[in-house]
Coordinates of C-alpha atoms in Angstrom, one line a residue:
M106 CA -11.4 -26.9 -4.8
T107 CA -14.1 -25.2 -2.9
G108 CA -17.1 -23.6 -4.5
A109 CA -15.9 -20.1 -3.6
A110 CA -12.5 -20.5 -5.3
P111 CA -13.5 -19.7 -8.9
S112 CA -15.4 -16.6 -7.7
A113 CA -12.4 -15.4 -5.7
S114 CA -10.1 -16.0 -8.7
L115 CA -12.6 -14.1 -10.9
G116 CA -12.7 -11.2 -8.4
T117 CA -8.9 -11.1 -8.3
G118 CA -8.8 -10.9 -12.1
R119 CA -11.3 -8.1 -12.3
R120 CA -9.6 -6.2 -9.6
L121 CA -6.2 -6.5 -11.4
I122 CA -7.8 -5.4 -14.6
G123 CA -9.0 -2.3 -12.8
W124 CA -5.3 -1.3 -12.3
L125 CA -5.0 -1.2 -16.1
R126 CA -7.3 1.8 -16.6
P127 CA -4.4 4.2 -16.9
Y128 CA -3.1 2.1 -19.8
Q129 CA -6.4 1.4 -21.6
L130 CA -5.4 3.4 -24.7
L131 CA -2.2 1.4 -25.0
L132 CA -4.2 -1.8 -24.5
L133 CA -6.6 -0.8 -27.3
A134 CA -3.8 0.1 -29.6
G135 CA -2.1 -3.2 -28.9
L136 CA -5.3 -5.1 -29.5
L137 CA -5.8 -3.3 -32.8
A138 CA -2.2 -4.1 -33.9
T139 CA -2.6 -7.7 -32.9
T140 CA -5.9 -8.0 -34.8
I141 CA -4.5 -6.6 -38.0
A142 CA -1.4 -8.8 -37.7
S143 CA -3.6 -11.8 -37.3
V144 CA -5.5 -10.9 -40.4
L145 CA -2.3 -10.5 -42.3
D146 CA -1.2 -13.8 -41.0
G147 CA -4.2 -15.4 -42.8
V148 CA -3.5 -13.2 -45.9
T149 CA 0.0 -14.7 -46.2
L150 CA -1.5 -18.2 -46.2
L151 CA -4.1 -17.2 -48.8
L152 CA -1.4 -15.7 -51.0
L153 CA 0.2 -19.2 -51.2
I154 CA -2.8 -20.5 -53.2
P155 CA -2.3 -18.5 -56.4
L156 CA 1.5 -18.7 -56.0
F157 CA 1.4 -22.5 -55.8
R158 CA -1.1 -22.8 -58.6
H159 CA 1.1 -20.7 -60.8
L160 CA 4.4 -22.4 -59.9
F161 CA 3.0 -25.9 -60.2
G162 CA 0.8 -25.2 -63.2
G163 CA -2.4 -26.3 -61.6
T164 CA -5.8 -25.5 -63.2
G165 CA -8.2 -26.7 -60.6
G166 CA -8.4 -26.4 -56.8
L167 CA -5.2 -26.6 -55.0
M168 CA -6.4 -29.3 -52.7
P169 CA -9.3 -31.8 -52.9
G170 CA -12.4 -30.4 -51.4
S171 CA -11.3 -26.8 -52.0
T172 CA -12.7 -24.2 -49.7
G173 CA -13.8 -22.1 -52.5
L174 CA -11.5 -19.2 -51.5
E175 CA -9.5 -19.4 -54.7
P176 CA -12.0 -17.4 -56.8
L177 CA -12.0 -14.6 -54.2
V178 CA -8.2 -14.5 -54.2
D179 CA -8.0 -14.5 -58.0
Q180 CA -10.5 -11.6 -58.2
L181 CA -8.5 -9.5 -55.7
L182 CA -5.2 -10.2 -57.4
A183 CA -6.4 -9.8 -61.0
P184 CA -5.6 -6.1 -61.2
L185 CA -2.0 -6.7 -60.0
L186 CA -1.3 -9.7 -62.3
V187 CA -3.0 -8.6 -65.5
G188 CA -0.6 -8.4 -68.4
A189 CA 2.4 -9.9 -66.5
T190 CA 4.6 -12.6 -67.8
P191 CA 4.8 -15.9 -66.0
A192 CA 8.0 -14.8 -64.3
G193 CA 6.5 -11.5 -63.5
V194 CA 3.5 -13.1 -61.9
T195 CA 5.7 -15.1 -59.7
L196 CA 7.8 -12.1 -58.7
R197 CA 4.7 -9.9 -57.9
I198 CA 3.0 -12.6 -55.8
V199 CA 6.3 -13.2 -53.9
A200 CA 6.8 -9.5 -53.4
L201 CA 3.2 -9.1 -52.1
L202 CA 3.7 -12.1 -49.8
W203 CA 6.9 -10.7 -48.4
G204 CA 5.4 -7.3 -48.0
A205 CA 2.5 -8.8 -46.0
L206 CA 4.9 -10.6 -43.8
L207 CA 6.9 -7.4 -43.2
V208 CA 3.8 -5.4 -42.2
K209 CA 2.4 -8.3 -40.2
N210 CA 5.6 -8.7 -38.2
G211 CA 6.0 -4.9 -37.8
L212 CA 2.6 -4.8 -36.2
A213 CA 3.4 -7.8 -34.1
Y214 CA 6.5 -6.1 -32.8
L215 CA 4.5 -2.9 -32.1
A216 CA 1.9 -4.9 -30.3
G217 CA 4.6 -6.6 -28.2
Q218 CA 6.2 -3.2 -27.3
L219 CA 2.8 -1.8 -26.3
S220 CA 2.1 -5.0 -24.2
V221 CA 5.5 -4.6 -22.4
R222 CA 4.7 -0.9 -21.6
V223 CA 1.4 -1.9 -20.1
Q224 CA 2.9 -4.8 -18.2
E225 CA 5.7 -2.8 -16.7
G226 CA 3.5 0.2 -16.0
L227 CA 1.2 -2.1 -14.1
V228 CA 4.2 -3.6 -12.2
A229 CA 5.6 -0.2 -11.3
D230 CA 2.2 1.0 -10.1
L231 CA 1.7 -2.1 -7.9
R232 CA 5.2 -2.0 -6.4
S233 CA 4.9 1.7 -5.6
A234 CA 1.4 1.2 -4.1
L235 CA 2.7 -1.7 -2.0
F236 CA 5.7 0.1 -0.7
G237 CA 3.8 3.2 0.2
H238 CA 1.1 1.1 1.9
L239 CA 3.7 -0.9 3.9
L240 CA 4.9 2.4 5.4
E241 CA 1.4 3.1 6.7
I242 CA 0.1 -0.3 8.0
D243 CA 0.2 -1.5 11.5
L244 CA 3.8 -2.2 12.8
A245 CA 2.6 -5.5 14.3
W246 CA 2.0 -7.0 10.8
L247 CA 5.5 -6.0 9.7
E248 CA 7.0 -7.4 12.9
R249 CA 5.3 -10.8 12.5
T250 CA 5.9 -11.1 8.8
R251 CA 9.3 -12.2 7.5
G252 CA 11.2 -9.6 5.6
G253 CA 11.8 -11.9 2.7
Q254 CA 8.1 -12.5 2.3
V255 CA 7.4 -8.7 2.2
I256 CA 10.1 -8.2 -0.4
S257 CA 8.9 -11.1 -2.4
R258 CA 5.4 -9.6 -2.6
I259 CA 6.9 -6.3 -3.9
M260 CA 9.3 -7.9 -6.4
G261 CA 8.3 -11.4 -7.3
D262 CA 4.5 -11.2 -6.9
A263 CA 4.2 -7.9 -8.8
D264 CA 6.2 -9.5 -11.6
Q265 CA 3.9 -12.5 -11.7
A266 CA 0.8 -10.3 -11.7
K267 CA 1.7 -8.9 -15.1
L268 CA 1.2 -12.3 -16.6
M269 CA -2.5 -11.6 -16.5
V270 CA -1.8 -9.1 -19.3
S271 CA 0.7 -11.2 -21.3
A272 CA -1.4 -14.4 -21.0
S273 CA -4.8 -12.7 -21.3
L274 CA -7.9 -14.5 -22.6
A275 CA -7.7 -12.6 -25.9
S276 CA -4.3 -14.1 -26.5
F277 CA -5.6 -17.5 -25.5
F278 CA -8.5 -17.5 -27.9
Q279 CA -6.3 -16.0 -30.7
N280 CA -4.0 -19.0 -30.4
L281 CA -6.8 -21.4 -30.2
V282 CA -8.4 -20.1 -33.4
L283 CA -5.0 -20.3 -35.2
I284 CA -4.6 -23.9 -34.1
L285 CA -8.1 -24.9 -35.2
T286 CA -7.6 -23.2 -38.6
T287 CA -4.3 -25.0 -39.1
L288 CA -5.8 -28.3 -38.2
L289 CA -8.4 -27.9 -41.0
V290 CA -5.8 -28.0 -43.7
L291 CA -3.2 -30.2 -42.0
G292 CA -2.2 -33.1 -44.2
R293 CA 0.9 -35.1 -44.8
L294 CA 4.5 -33.7 -44.2
S295 CA 7.6 -33.9 -46.3
P296 CA 10.6 -35.4 -44.6
P297 CA 13.2 -34.0 -47.1
L298 CA 11.9 -30.5 -46.6
T299 CA 12.0 -31.0 -42.9
L300 CA 15.7 -31.9 -43.1
L301 CA 16.3 -28.8 -45.2
T302 CA 14.5 -26.7 -42.6
L303 CA 16.6 -28.2 -39.8
A304 CA 19.8 -27.7 -41.7
S305 CA 19.0 -24.0 -42.1
A306 CA 18.5 -23.5 -38.3
P307 CA 22.2 -22.6 -37.6
L308 CA 21.8 -19.7 -40.0
L309 CA 18.9 -18.4 -37.9
L310 CA 20.8 -18.8 -34.7
L311 CA 23.7 -16.9 -36.2
G312 CA 21.4 -14.1 -37.3
I313 CA 19.9 -13.6 -33.8
R314 CA 23.3 -13.9 -32.0
V315 CA 23.9 -10.2 -32.1
L316 CA 20.4 -9.6 -30.6
L317 CA 21.1 -12.0 -27.8
R318 CA 24.5 -10.3 -27.0
R319 CA 22.7 -6.9 -26.6
L320 CA 19.9 -8.6 -24.7
K321 CA 22.4 -10.1 -22.2
G322 CA 23.9 -6.6 -21.4
H323 CA 20.5 -5.1 -20.8
A324 CA 19.3 -8.0 -18.8
R325 CA 22.3 -7.7 -16.5
A326 CA 21.7 -4.0 -16.0
R327 CA 18.0 -4.8 -15.2
A328 CA 19.1 -7.3 -12.6
D329 CA 21.4 -4.7 -11.0
I330 CA 18.6 -2.2 -10.7
A331 CA 16.4 -4.9 -9.3
G332 CA 19.0 -5.6 -6.7
E333 CA 19.1 -1.9 -5.7
M334 CA 15.3 -1.9 -5.4
T335 CA 15.5 -5.0 -3.1
S336 CA 18.1 -3.3 -1.0
T337 CA 16.1 -0.2 -0.7
V338 CA 13.0 -2.1 0.4
A339 CA 14.9 -4.1 3.0
E340 CA 16.6 -1.1 4.4
R341 CA 13.6 1.2 4.5
L342 CA 11.2 -1.3 6.0
G343 CA 13.9 -2.1 8.6
A344 CA 13.8 1.7 9.4
V345 CA 10.1 2.2 9.3
K346 CA 9.9 3.6 12.8
L347 CA 12.5 6.2 12.0
I348 CA 10.8 7.0 8.7
R349 CA 7.5 7.6 10.4
S350 CA 9.0 9.5 13.3
Y351 CA 10.8 12.0 11.1
G352 CA 7.9 12.2 8.6
G353 CA 9.9 10.6 5.8
A354 CA 7.1 8.4 4.3
A355 CA 6.4 10.8 1.4
R356 CA 10.1 11.1 0.5
E357 CA 10.6 7.3 0.7
R358 CA 7.5 6.8 -1.6
A359 CA 9.0 9.2 -4.1
R360 CA 12.5 7.6 -3.9
F361 CA 11.1 4.1 -4.4
A362 CA 8.8 5.3 -7.2
S363 CA 11.8 6.7 -9.0
Q364 CA 13.7 3.4 -8.7
A365 CA 10.7 1.5 -9.9
D366 CA 10.5 3.8 -12.9
Q367 CA 14.2 3.3 -13.7
Y368 CA 13.6 -0.5 -13.6
R369 CA 10.6 -0.1 -15.9
H370 CA 12.8 1.9 -18.4
Q371 CA 15.5 -0.8 -18.3
V372 CA 12.9 -3.5 -18.9
L373 CA 11.7 -1.6 -21.9
S374 CA 15.2 -1.4 -23.3
T375 CA 15.7 -5.1 -22.7
Q376 CA 12.4 -6.0 -24.4
R377 CA 13.3 -4.0 -27.5
F378 CA 15.8 -6.8 -28.2
A379 CA 13.9 -9.7 -26.6
T380 CA 10.8 -9.1 -28.7
L381 CA 12.9 -8.7 -31.9
T382 CA 13.9 -12.4 -31.8
S383 CA 10.4 -13.6 -32.7
P384 CA 9.9 -11.2 -35.7
V385 CA 13.4 -12.0 -37.0
S386 CA 12.6 -15.7 -36.7
E387 CA 9.4 -15.3 -38.6
L388 CA 11.0 -13.2 -41.3
F389 CA 13.7 -15.8 -41.7
G390 CA 10.9 -18.4 -41.9
G391 CA 9.2 -16.4 -44.6
L392 CA 12.4 -16.4 -46.6
L393 CA 12.8 -20.1 -46.0
L394 CA 9.2 -20.5 -47.2
V395 CA 10.2 -19.1 -50.6
V396 CA 13.2 -21.3 -50.7
L397 CA 11.1 -24.3 -49.9
I398 CA 8.6 -23.5 -52.6
V399 CA 11.3 -23.1 -55.2
V400 CA 13.3 -26.1 -54.2
G401 CA 10.3 -28.3 -53.4
S402 CA 8.7 -27.7 -56.8
R403 CA 11.8 -28.7 -58.8
P404 CA 11.6 -32.0 -60.7
G405 CA 13.7 -34.7 -59.2
F406 CA 13.7 -33.3 -55.7
A407 CA 13.3 -36.2 -53.2
G408 CA 12.7 -38.7 -56.0
G409 CA 10.1 -36.8 -58.0
Q410 CA 8.1 -33.5 -58.1
L411 CA 6.7 -32.6 -54.7
S412 CA 2.9 -32.2 -54.7
P413 CA 1.6 -28.8 -53.9
E414 CA -0.7 -30.3 -51.3
G415 CA 2.3 -31.7 -49.4
L416 CA 4.3 -28.5 -49.7
L417 CA 1.4 -26.3 -48.4
V418 CA 0.7 -28.7 -45.5
F419 CA 4.4 -28.6 -44.5
I420 CA 4.5 -24.8 -44.6
V421 CA 1.3 -24.5 -42.5
A422 CA 2.5 -27.1 -40.0
A423 CA 6.0 -25.6 -39.7
L424 CA 5.2 -21.9 -39.6
R425 CA 1.7 -21.8 -38.1
I426 CA 0.9 -24.5 -35.6
M427 CA 4.0 -24.7 -33.4
A428 CA 3.9 -21.2 -31.9
P429 CA 0.2 -21.1 -30.9
L430 CA 0.4 -24.7 -29.6
K431 CA 3.3 -23.7 -27.3
A432 CA 1.5 -20.6 -26.2
I433 CA -1.8 -22.3 -25.4
T434 CA -0.2 -25.1 -23.4
Q435 CA 1.5 -22.4 -21.2
F436 CA -1.7 -20.5 -20.6
P437 CA -3.1 -22.3 -17.5
G438 CA 0.2 -22.2 -15.7
L439 CA 0.8 -18.5 -16.5
M440 CA -2.7 -17.5 -15.4
A441 CA -2.3 -19.5 -12.2
Q442 CA 0.9 -17.7 -11.4
A443 CA -0.7 -14.3 -12.2
R444 CA -3.6 -14.9 -9.9
A445 CA -1.4 -16.2 -7.1
G446 CA 0.8 -13.1 -7.3
A447 CA -2.2 -10.7 -7.5
E448 CA -3.9 -12.4 -4.5
R449 CA -0.7 -12.0 -2.4
I450 CA -0.5 -8.3 -3.4
F451 CA -4.1 -7.5 -2.6
E452 CA -3.8 -9.3 0.8
V453 CA -1.3 -6.5 1.7
L454 CA -3.2 -3.7 0.0
D455 CA -6.3 -4.7 1.9
L456 CA -4.7 -4.3 5.3
P457 CA -5.9 -1.1 6.9
G458 CA -3.6 1.9 7.0
V459 CA -3.0 3.4 10.4
E460 CA -1.0 6.4 9.4
R461 CA -3.8 8.4 7.8
D462 CA -5.4 11.3 9.8
P463 CA -8.7 12.8 8.8
A464 CA -8.7 16.0 6.9
G465 CA -8.6 19.0 9.2
T466 CA -7.0 17.2 12.2
P467 CA -5.5 19.9 14.5
A468 CA -1.8 20.4 14.7
A469 CA 0.0 19.3 17.9
Q470 CA 1.5 21.9 20.3
F471 CA 3.6 21.3 23.3
K472 CA 3.5 24.0 26.0
R473 CA 2.7 22.2 29.3
D474 CA 3.0 18.5 29.7
V475 CA 2.5 15.0 28.4
E476 CA 0.2 12.7 30.4
F477 CA -0.2 9.0 30.3
E478 CA -3.7 8.2 31.7
H479 CA -4.4 4.6 32.6
V480 CA -2.7 3.3 29.5
W481 CA -3.0 -0.4 28.7
F482 CA -1.4 -2.0 25.6
N483 CA -1.5 -5.4 23.9
Y484 CA 0.2 -6.2 20.6
A485 CA -2.8 -8.2 19.5
G486 CA -5.0 -5.2 20.0
A487 CA -7.0 -6.5 23.0
G488 CA -6.3 -8.0 26.4
P489 CA -8.1 -10.5 28.5
E490 CA -11.8 -9.8 28.7
A491 CA -12.0 -10.1 32.4
G492 CA -10.1 -7.7 34.6
G493 CA -7.6 -6.7 32.0
D494 CA -4.7 -8.1 34.0
G495 CA -3.9 -11.3 32.1
P496 CA -0.5 -12.3 30.9
D497 CA -1.1 -11.0 27.4
W498 CA -0.9 -7.3 28.4
V499 CA 2.4 -5.6 27.6
L500 CA 1.5 -2.5 29.6
T501 CA -0.9 -2.5 32.5
D502 CA -2.5 0.7 33.8
I503 CA 0.4 3.1 33.1
S504 CA -0.1 6.6 34.5
F505 CA 2.5 9.4 34.8
T506 CA 3.0 13.0 33.7
L507 CA 6.0 14.4 31.8
P508 CA 6.1 18.1 32.4
R509 CA 7.8 20.4 29.8
G510 CA 11.4 20.8 30.7
A511 CA 11.6 17.7 32.9
V512 CA 13.5 14.5 32.6
V513 CA 11.6 11.3 33.2
A514 CA 13.5 8.0 33.2
L515 CA 12.2 4.5 32.7
V516 CA 14.2 1.7 34.2
G517 CA 13.6 -2.0 34.7
P518 CA 14.6 -5.4 33.2
S519 CA 14.3 -6.2 29.5
G520 CA 10.7 -6.9 28.5
A521 CA 9.3 -4.7 31.2
G522 CA 7.6 -2.4 28.6
K523 CA 10.0 0.6 28.5
T524 CA 10.4 0.7 24.7
T525 CA 6.7 0.2 24.2
I526 CA 6.0 3.4 26.3
A527 CA 8.5 5.3 24.1
E528 CA 6.8 4.0 20.9
L529 CA 3.3 5.1 22.2
L530 CA 4.4 8.7 22.5
P531 CA 5.0 9.4 18.8
R532 CA 2.0 7.1 17.9
L533 CA 4.1 4.4 16.4
R534 CA 1.6 2.3 18.3
E535 CA -1.7 3.1 19.8
P536 CA -2.9 2.3 23.4
T537 CA -5.4 -0.5 23.7
R538 CA -7.0 1.2 26.6
G539 CA -6.6 4.6 28.2
A540 CA -5.2 7.8 26.6
I541 CA -2.1 9.8 26.2
R542 CA -2.6 13.5 26.3
L543 CA -0.5 16.4 25.1
D544 CA -1.5 19.6 26.9
G545 CA -4.7 18.0 27.7
V546 CA -5.6 16.8 24.2
A547 CA -5.6 13.1 23.3
L548 CA -2.8 12.2 20.9
T549 CA -5.3 10.4 18.7
A550 CA -7.0 13.7 18.0
L551 CA -3.8 15.4 16.8
D552 CA -2.1 15.4 13.5
R553 CA 0.7 12.8 13.4
A554 CA 3.1 14.8 11.3
T555 CA 3.0 17.8 13.6
L556 CA 3.1 15.6 16.7
R557 CA 6.3 13.8 15.5
A558 CA 7.8 17.2 14.4
L559 CA 7.9 18.0 18.2
M560 CA 10.1 15.0 18.9
G561 CA 13.6 13.8 18.4
F562 CA 14.7 10.2 18.7
V563 CA 17.9 8.4 19.7
S564 CA 17.6 4.7 19.9
Q565 CA 19.8 1.8 20.7
E566 CA 18.9 0.4 17.3
T567 CA 20.7 3.1 15.4
V568 CA 19.5 3.4 11.8
I569 CA 22.1 4.4 9.2
F570 CA 21.1 4.5 5.5
N571 CA 23.4 3.5 2.7
T572 CA 23.9 7.1 1.6
T573 CA 26.1 10.0 2.5
V574 CA 26.9 11.3 6.0
H575 CA 25.2 14.6 5.1
D576 CA 22.0 12.8 4.0
N577 CA 21.9 10.6 7.1
I578 CA 22.1 13.6 9.4
A579 CA 19.7 15.7 7.3
Y580 CA 17.1 13.0 7.3
S581 CA 15.4 14.7 10.3
R582 CA 15.3 18.0 8.5
P583 CA 15.3 17.8 4.7
G584 CA 16.9 20.8 3.0
A585 CA 19.3 21.6 5.8
T586 CA 22.4 23.3 4.7
R587 CA 25.9 21.9 4.9
S588 CA 26.9 24.3 7.6
E589 CA 23.8 23.3 9.7
V590 CA 24.6 19.7 9.3
A591 CA 28.2 20.3 10.3
A592 CA 27.1 22.3 13.4
A593 CA 24.8 19.4 14.4
A594 CA 27.7 16.9 13.9
R595 CA 30.0 19.1 16.1
A596 CA 27.3 19.2 18.9
A597 CA 27.1 15.4 18.7
N598 CA 30.9 14.9 18.8
A599 CA 30.8 13.5 15.3
H600 CA 32.5 16.2 13.2
Q601 CA 36.0 15.0 13.9
F602 CA 35.6 11.4 12.7
V603 CA 33.4 12.5 9.8
S604 CA 36.2 14.9 8.6
Q605 CA 38.6 12.0 8.5
L606 CA 36.4 9.9 6.2
P607 CA 37.5 9.7 2.6
L608 CA 34.9 12.2 1.3
G609 CA 33.9 13.8 4.5
Y610 CA 30.2 14.5 4.7
D611 CA 29.9 13.1 1.1
T612 CA 31.1 9.6 2.2
I613 CA 28.7 6.8 1.5
L614 CA 28.4 4.9 4.8
G615 CA 27.4 1.5 3.4
E616 CA 24.7 -0.9 4.3
R617 CA 23.5 -0.2 7.9
G618 CA 26.5 2.1 8.3
A619 CA 29.0 -0.7 7.9
R620 CA 31.9 1.9 7.6
L621 CA 31.3 3.2 11.1
S622 CA 31.7 1.8 14.6
G623 CA 28.8 1.5 17.1
G624 CA 29.8 4.7 18.8
Q625 CA 30.1 6.6 15.6
R626 CA 26.7 5.4 14.4
Q627 CA 25.2 6.5 17.6
R628 CA 26.7 10.0 17.3
I629 CA 25.3 10.3 13.7
S630 CA 21.9 9.5 15.3
I631 CA 22.4 12.1 17.9
A632 CA 23.4 14.7 15.3
R633 CA 20.2 13.8 13.4
A634 CA 18.2 14.7 16.5
V635 CA 20.3 17.8 17.2
L636 CA 19.6 19.1 13.7
R637 CA 15.8 18.7 14.2
D638 CA 16.1 20.8 17.4
P639 CA 12.9 19.2 19.0
P640 CA 11.4 20.3 22.3
L641 CA 10.7 16.7 23.3
L642 CA 13.4 14.1 23.2
I643 CA 13.1 10.3 23.5
L644 CA 16.3 8.4 24.4
D645 CA 16.1 4.6 24.3
E646 CA 19.2 2.9 25.6
A647 CA 21.3 5.5 23.8
T648 CA 24.6 4.4 25.5
S649 CA 24.1 0.6 25.6
A650 CA 26.7 -1.7 24.2
L651 CA 29.5 0.9 23.8
D652 CA 33.1 0.9 24.9
S653 CA 34.1 3.4 27.6
E654 CA 35.6 6.0 25.2
S655 CA 32.6 5.8 22.8
E656 CA 30.2 6.1 25.8
R657 CA 32.0 9.2 27.0
L658 CA 31.7 10.9 23.7
V659 CA 28.1 9.8 23.3
Q660 CA 27.2 11.0 26.8
E661 CA 28.8 14.4 26.2
A662 CA 26.8 14.7 23.0
L663 CA 23.6 13.7 24.9
L664 CA 24.2 16.3 27.6
R665 CA 24.2 19.0 25.0
L666 CA 21.1 17.6 23.3
M667 CA 19.2 17.3 26.6
R668 CA 19.7 20.9 27.7
D669 CA 16.5 22.9 27.9
R670 CA 14.4 20.0 26.5
T671 CA 11.8 17.6 27.8
V672 CA 13.3 14.1 27.9
L673 CA 11.9 10.6 28.2
V674 CA 14.9 8.4 28.7
I675 CA 15.3 4.6 28.9
A676 CA 18.4 3.1 30.4
H677 CA 19.7 -0.1 31.8
R678 CA 22.8 1.7 33.3
L679 CA 21.2 3.4 36.3
T680 CA 24.0 6.0 36.6
T681 CA 22.7 7.6 33.4
V682 CA 19.3 8.5 35.0
R683 CA 20.5 9.4 38.5
H684 CA 19.5 13.0 38.2
A685 CA 16.2 12.5 36.5
D686 CA 13.3 14.5 37.8
L687 CA 11.2 11.3 38.0
I688 CA 12.2 7.7 37.8
L689 CA 9.6 5.0 36.9
V690 CA 10.5 1.4 37.7
L691 CA 8.7 -1.1 35.5
E692 CA 8.2 -4.8 35.9
D693 CA 6.0 -7.0 33.7
G694 CA 4.4 -3.9 32.1
R695 CA 3.5 -2.2 35.5
I696 CA 5.0 0.7 37.3
V697 CA 6.1 -0.8 40.6
E698 CA 7.9 2.3 42.0
R699 CA 8.2 5.9 41.2
G700 CA 10.2 8.9 42.6
T701 CA 13.6 10.6 42.5
H702 CA 16.8 8.7 42.8
D703 CA 17.3 9.6 46.4
A704 CA 13.7 8.9 47.4
L705 CA 13.7 5.5 45.7
L706 CA 17.0 4.5 47.5
A707 CA 15.5 5.6 50.8
V708 CA 12.6 3.1 50.6
S709 CA 15.0 0.2 49.8
G710 CA 12.7 -1.3 47.2
R711 CA 13.1 -2.7 43.8
Y712 CA 15.1 0.3 42.5
A713 CA 17.4 0.2 45.4
G714 CA 18.1 -3.4 44.7
L715 CA 18.8 -2.6 41.0
W716 CA 21.1 0.2 42.0
R717 CA 23.1 -2.0 44.4
G718 CA 23.5 -4.7 41.8
R719 CA 24.1 -2.3 38.8
D720 CA 26.9 -2.9 36.3
G721 CA 30.0 -1.0 37.3
A722 CA 30.7 0.1 33.8
G723 CA 30.0 3.7 32.9
S724 CA 30.2 5.7 36.1
R725 CA 29.6 9.1 34.4
V726 CA 26.2 10.7 35.0
V727 CA 24.0 11.9 32.1
R728 CA 21.9 14.9 33.2
A729 CA 20.8 18.2 31.8
E730 CA 23.2 20.9 32.9
P731 CA 23.4 24.6 32.1
A732 CA 25.7 25.4 29.1
G733 CA 29.3 25.0 30.0
A734 CA 28.7 22.9 33.1
P735 CA 31.3 20.2 33.8
L736 CA 30.5 16.5 33.4
D737 CA 30.2 14.3 36.5

């Protein structure tokens, strides 16, 4: 272990404790309840002294080397026992003992419930903070981190972090004191009474069986909610580009926070029964204690009268030392788990957020053009130091202008950088060098939300959420009416197949739109963009991997969507960009040719070669036409 490790662990612990500030009153109340319960735990032990003395007829100290507490106990109990018959003395001491146990266990149960509320509040806060932060950090981190690891930090690590509360130092020292106190009076044990105790164990198991049955039902419900939360995280993080593009981060944070709160409530319901098992066990142990006293003091039991010293040591050993010993041996492992979980959580929370604009950032407006001005991009954030033309650059010196109302097409082989250019426009990524300007203003100086509100997106990676058709289409414009959603679906050639679904627009589409074909999913995506009605449209391989009939329907929908809009379109099928105002041919992140379709064919360069070797599938032409114009 390095010298810095303890300091780092201490820092993690202090930082995690800082997240407990909203629950400090609950923590103080739980500590008070625990303290009083611990005092009453000692009171029950002290009450055994006069009880044993009375039952066994002792006149001196109960044990050799008495601690001297007997006079104090006698003085406190004198008003209660004065004038009582021998049987009355026994009854009153037993009643007082039983009452102390009831109050002690009631407070222990209250302390347990308060602890659970603090723990689950902490977990819900950590999970919500993690999920919200993941929607704001650099895409590169999400892309290089396995999805299971991300989900594990939200679910498993947050659960582990709460052990810092349940296995706190206060609990550790409390158990340590109980063990040391017990060891001071530990003596010899009684085998016959041990057998009697073991024989009574089935009665205890029968008593808590009802609790366990209820606990099982709540635990299953909790697991179901946990599964829903995992599905939400996996689905939303897989759609982080769409969420950012359509400004859905706030909605997703609220949605996940609601699910986290439901999970917290279910855990509280589960713990109501889980934490009852310990008090019920102790109350049963208290009743057993009385039985042991009565039985153990009878003449002839186990070959003769059992000494009070042996009975007391047995009771202390059986009812006092086992639980704290078990707890204290688990403490190091629990704290290690808590620290490990907290460290993994803070590693993510410490990543810089890239989705936060300074207050007062001006809103974006699109009246003239978008200009890419000597844009370089590298996923690592920096290219080669010398020259800037090393193999690590994804984009190299990209410059072009997209005038309002024009169609600019990006073509080239896979990996040429086409999708990266499309992602730079809505600021899903930022240029490493150069600038992108909207009406002469750098995008980095504009408010992200208003910038993305100007844009609609149709991608080859169609994102469909596991919710209704209506909600999927309305994701681009929350609050849209049913008629507006239906109109967008008609424009996207989606209304007909949606109407044939079991519940129409209220049909749940399943994980990643499992109930739909590829063409149907694409038309839902187009309807989403139609509903937003953006002036600037980004199409990324919108007709790739579709059969001919689906492609026809999708292209018809795209024609309607592209009319009177500014369009940046990416396509492998060159027939879909034939009538673009400007075609940019990319290779290895560079623009190697630019011009119209006819001009590029005339120079017999790279584009002409691609055109001659194009796939024959899909001979229809996608272009913006006046309303009512026929398709090619």
